[in-house]
Amino acid sequence: MSRTDLSAATSLCGLLLFSSLAGIAPARAQSAYQPAPPGPGEADAPGKTGNKFAGPSPFAPQAPGVNAANIPDGPPAEPGEVTPAVEQISSHPAHGDWPAYGRDTNATRFSPLEQITPENVGQLTRAFVYHTGSKPAAGQTNKWAAETTPIKVGDGLYMCSAMNDIMKLDPATGKEIWRHEAGVKYASIPYTAACKGVVYYTSSTVPEGEPCHNRILEGTLDMRLIEVDADTGKLCEGFGYHGQVNLMKGMGESVPGFVSMTAPPPIVNGAIVVNHEVLDGQRRWAPSGVIRGYDAETGKFLWAWDVNRPDAHGEPAEGQHYSRGTPNSWATMTGDNALGLVYVPTGNSAADYYSAMRSPEENKVSSAIVALDVKTGSPRWVFQTVHKDVWDYDMGSQPTMIDFPGQDGPVPALVVPTKRGQTFVLDRRDGKPLLPVEERPAPTDTDVVGDPRSPTQPWSVGMPRLGLPDLKESDMWGMSPIDQLFCRLKFRRAKYEGEFTAPSVGKPWIEYPGYNGGSDWGSMAYDPRTGVLIANWNVTPMYDQLVTRKKADELGLMPLDDPNFKPGGGGAEGNGAMADTPYGIVVSPFWNQYTHMMCNKPPYGMITAIDMHTRKVLWQHPLGSARANGPWGMPTYLPLTIGTPNNGGPVVTAGGVVFVAATTDNMLHAFDAKTGKELWNDVLPGGGQATPMTYEQKGRQYVAIMAGGHHFMMTPVSDVLVVYALPENK
Amino acid sequence: MAGLYRPRRAAEWATCAVAVLLVLLGLPLLIMGAELALLGGSFYYVVAGAAIIAGGVLMLMGSVSGALLYLLAWLLTWPWALWEVGFDGWGLLPRLLGPTLIAVLVVLTIPVLRRVQKTSLVRKGIA
């Protein structure tokens, strides 16, 4: 079946679902379940019906603090024209620089530096450490995972703290040159206090030598765009409202922490393209996943891409809002200046594990790469990686642009990693796969009424799979036969039919690969000289179960914006209320809940090198040691390479070294790019859940890693950026 | 029917403790193993659990055959483990490490149990 046929079929399914749902709606009336978004006529404050479980109306005004900087909004804007831009340095980075999150516009995570080689990497020592100052204060629940990759341009190392302060450091000493305090409040932290990076922008209208010729742009947890002068850290007055743009404009009802930006927004031909995370698992009619364009010079609104208002590219009229519950995109996007496109890795519609209330438009673009025209905000093409996703297989990775070796020369291609461990390779011009993609039958058996699954799912059969075979009972693990038996029993008690096992209410189901990947937000590294792709990935199944609304209420699952919400009552990863739907969701790792050891045998994390000329695996092995992991969360101090879960990407250098932290052993690892042999490692002061970067300053090559830790990965939190170099004068 | 023997010396108390340990470890294997077998899973655990409990009870009754029964179950665990996971070290770890450590303890009880058995036979002979 071709892809177009399939999307047509899914849209039809969506329509059928909607009508069948309308039929069962009355039976669910007592559970405050609404099959469609409330219309303007029902616009009112929460609690009007007297039902304490009724959520706030999406038309309710935004609560105080949602527009974090109290920026005046002004009237709704029509689509606008972008100020013509100059070419940005990230298109042609200087030899020793790392000017963008993925180093360059192509997001290769490849550096041409050669000072550090497999021969001398063993001598790396700490050149300096820098404290960002951002970590949980006494009494605050740990929601930290900085995930930051600094950028380096000329004489500055620019980065953000987990709570969005922007800093310029001396790249040779780590001395803070300036700091812009963003003033983000604890309440604005969504699932995680993260700031993956900042963006370097050179103005086309401000002459060189004047303030804000070169600027640092950042998106914040509390939904602002901020532009500051790269030399002084002072706000750029000409951008937005005194240097800031309020991204909550047009979003409708929300509370702090519901919607936030954690990824650096790309600037494509002068347009800042903004996506945002909407906290998973809260409610079907959560704030919109709209993608918007803003003028990089002025902060002026340019366009919106709002899935359920496909023809309206302006801001919503007064008293209205962007369509709610649509797929949100939280991954780092990739901009393509030559084709005038931005590649948006999309997630799922709100309420990840129940798909019966999604519109046909949503079903076409969820868990997909959507190529938007940066002039208009209209999609030019869509490639979907999961049809009707109910497994939280949202796209976490930033896609990488490569020249794919074709028959008539190189083809502009996009490498698309997924949580499923399927890596798709697409033609950037039309989104057509360059390597074969097969629609294969997927399990459809489900006890979820009125929510049928897609009969097929896409498999990228031309690329090596970053995954292990389906689970068997004998793969269950433990320290002894007893805890192993416990996991075997858990395995047999659950529903499991391989990848894409459909959700279930009657008993738990096993989701494998889990929502941590395969490939998650770490993305991949690509050496364009050798054509070698480096990827680290996870082997972490999940144990999921849908629960009835009554059970969800008993469990205290409530959405963030519910007046009765108590912190800890369900977050992005883990249990969720999925309010407005008939079900809540209970999710945990597929582990022994008494020993906190995974139920499947190791490895839990791997690293792979793929030759893109032949698509053969060059080397592949478990990633991460057992030293900081063990039963009951106790470190074993065993130097055994067991392969741990990992979050954070790899870096590859012309010197022939791969750097990756990411693992739960809290180490930075260096591998030989040719053989995969581990050459060096160092224990970090916190979990290394971030992508490292490398740069040169005054003739010396440095390697930097943010050791911020990760609350969900249960690695130690720190506020330390650790920077390594070879000893001087040797 | 023979009752439980009464431990007198430290070695006998230790043997008794090993026997109790076997029963305690065997019970979850038997109970969860039975459910696993009913759900279509491996029969190993319910069978091993029954054997280990029986071994422990026999040992508590002062019989060498209890220890030998455990060792037989332990010996048969090896071919089963290799059949299930081959020579995969991580896979063999939960299947063999713990049972082998306990097998060492059980071997140490054999001389004690021999003596207990002899004494009780002598006593029975006298009576």
PDB file of C-alpha atoms in Angstrom, chain B residues 59-110:
ATOM      1  CA  MET B  59      16.906 -31.423  55.630  1.00  0.00           C
ATOM      2  CA  LEU B  60      14.859 -30.115  58.539  1.00  0.00           C
ATOM      3  CA  MET B  61      13.929 -33.729  59.212  1.00  0.00           C
ATOM      4  CA  GLY B  62      17.636 -34.487  59.382  1.00  0.00           C
ATOM      5  CA  SER B  63      17.888 -36.351  56.108  1.00  0.00           C
ATOM      6  CA  VAL B  64      20.876 -36.175  53.762  1.00  0.00           C
ATOM      7  CA  SER B  65      18.559 -36.835  50.843  1.00  0.00           C
ATOM      8  CA  GLY B  66      17.222 -33.272  51.271  1.00  0.00           C
ATOM      9  CA  ALA B  67      20.633 -31.825  50.525  1.00  0.00           C
ATOM     10  CA  LEU B  68      21.089 -34.245  47.643  1.00  0.00           C
ATOM     11  CA  LEU B  69      17.710 -33.259  46.204  1.00  0.00           C
ATOM     12  CA  TYR B  70      18.743 -29.589  46.207  1.00  0.00           C
ATOM     13  CA  LEU B  71      22.043 -30.445  44.543  1.00  0.00           C
ATOM     14  CA  LEU B  72      20.249 -32.500  41.906  1.00  0.00           C
ATOM     15  CA  ALA B  73      17.927 -29.533  41.161  1.00  0.00           C
ATOM     16  CA  TRP B  74      20.975 -27.260  40.997  1.00  0.00           C
ATOM     17  CA  LEU B  75      22.810 -29.629  38.621  1.00  0.00           C
ATOM     18  CA  LEU B  76      19.805 -29.863  36.302  1.00  0.00           C
ATOM     19  CA  THR B  77      19.540 -26.050  36.325  1.00  0.00           C
ATOM     20  CA  TRP B  78      22.776 -25.818  34.334  1.00  0.00           C
ATOM     21  CA  PRO B  79      21.629 -27.592  31.159  1.00  0.00           C
ATOM     22  CA  TRP B  80      18.301 -25.739  31.421  1.00  0.00           C
ATOM     23  CA  ALA B  81      20.037 -22.354  31.711  1.00  0.00           C
ATOM     24  CA  LEU B  82      22.335 -23.131  28.796  1.00  0.00           C
ATOM     25  CA  TRP B  83      19.380 -24.302  26.743  1.00  0.00           C
ATOM     26  CA  GLU B  84      17.508 -21.056  27.457  1.00  0.00           C
ATOM     27  CA  VAL B  85      20.256 -18.475  26.951  1.00  0.00           C
ATOM     28  CA  GLY B  86      23.357 -20.295  25.692  1.00  0.00           C
ATOM     29  CA  PHE B  87      26.707 -18.912  26.832  1.00  0.00           C
ATOM     30  CA  ASP B  88      25.386 -15.374  27.353  1.00  0.00           C
ATOM     31  CA  GLY B  89      27.031 -14.238  30.582  1.00  0.00           C
ATOM     32  CA  TRP B  90      24.376 -11.647  31.507  1.00  0.00           C
ATOM     33  CA  GLY B  91      21.667 -14.224  30.798  1.00  0.00           C
ATOM     34  CA  LEU B  92      23.327 -16.919  32.929  1.00  0.00           C
ATOM     35  CA  LEU B  93      23.870 -14.587  35.877  1.00  0.00           C
ATOM     36  CA  PRO B  94      20.389 -14.689  37.462  1.00  0.00           C
ATOM     37  CA  ARG B  95      19.912 -18.365  36.625  1.00  0.00           C
ATOM     38  CA  LEU B  96      23.141 -19.724  38.080  1.00  0.00           C
ATOM     39  CA  LEU B  97      24.913 -17.330  40.432  1.00  0.00           C
ATOM     40  CA  GLY B  98      22.512 -17.416  43.396  1.00  0.00           C
ATOM     41  CA  PRO B  99      21.686 -21.146  43.150  1.00  0.00           C
ATOM     42  CA  THR B 100      25.419 -21.959  42.988  1.00  0.00           C
ATOM     43  CA  LEU B 101      26.220 -19.903  46.095  1.00  0.00           C
ATOM     44  CA  ILE B 102      23.466 -21.781  47.921  1.00  0.00           C
ATOM     45  CA  ALA B 103      24.733 -25.093  46.549  1.00  0.00           C
ATOM     46  CA  VAL B 104      28.037 -24.391  48.331  1.00  0.00           C
ATOM     47  CA  LEU B 105      26.164 -23.918  51.614  1.00  0.00           C
ATOM     48  CA  VAL B 106      24.170 -27.075  51.016  1.00  0.00           C
ATOM     49  CA  VAL B 107      27.325 -29.126  50.325  1.00  0.00           C
ATOM     50  CA  LEU B 108      28.698 -27.918  53.667  1.00  0.00           C
ATOM     51  CA  THR B 109      25.628 -29.327  55.455  1.00  0.00           C
ATOM     52  CA  ILE B 110      26.116 -32.873  54.122  1.00  0.00           C
TER      53      ILE B 110
END
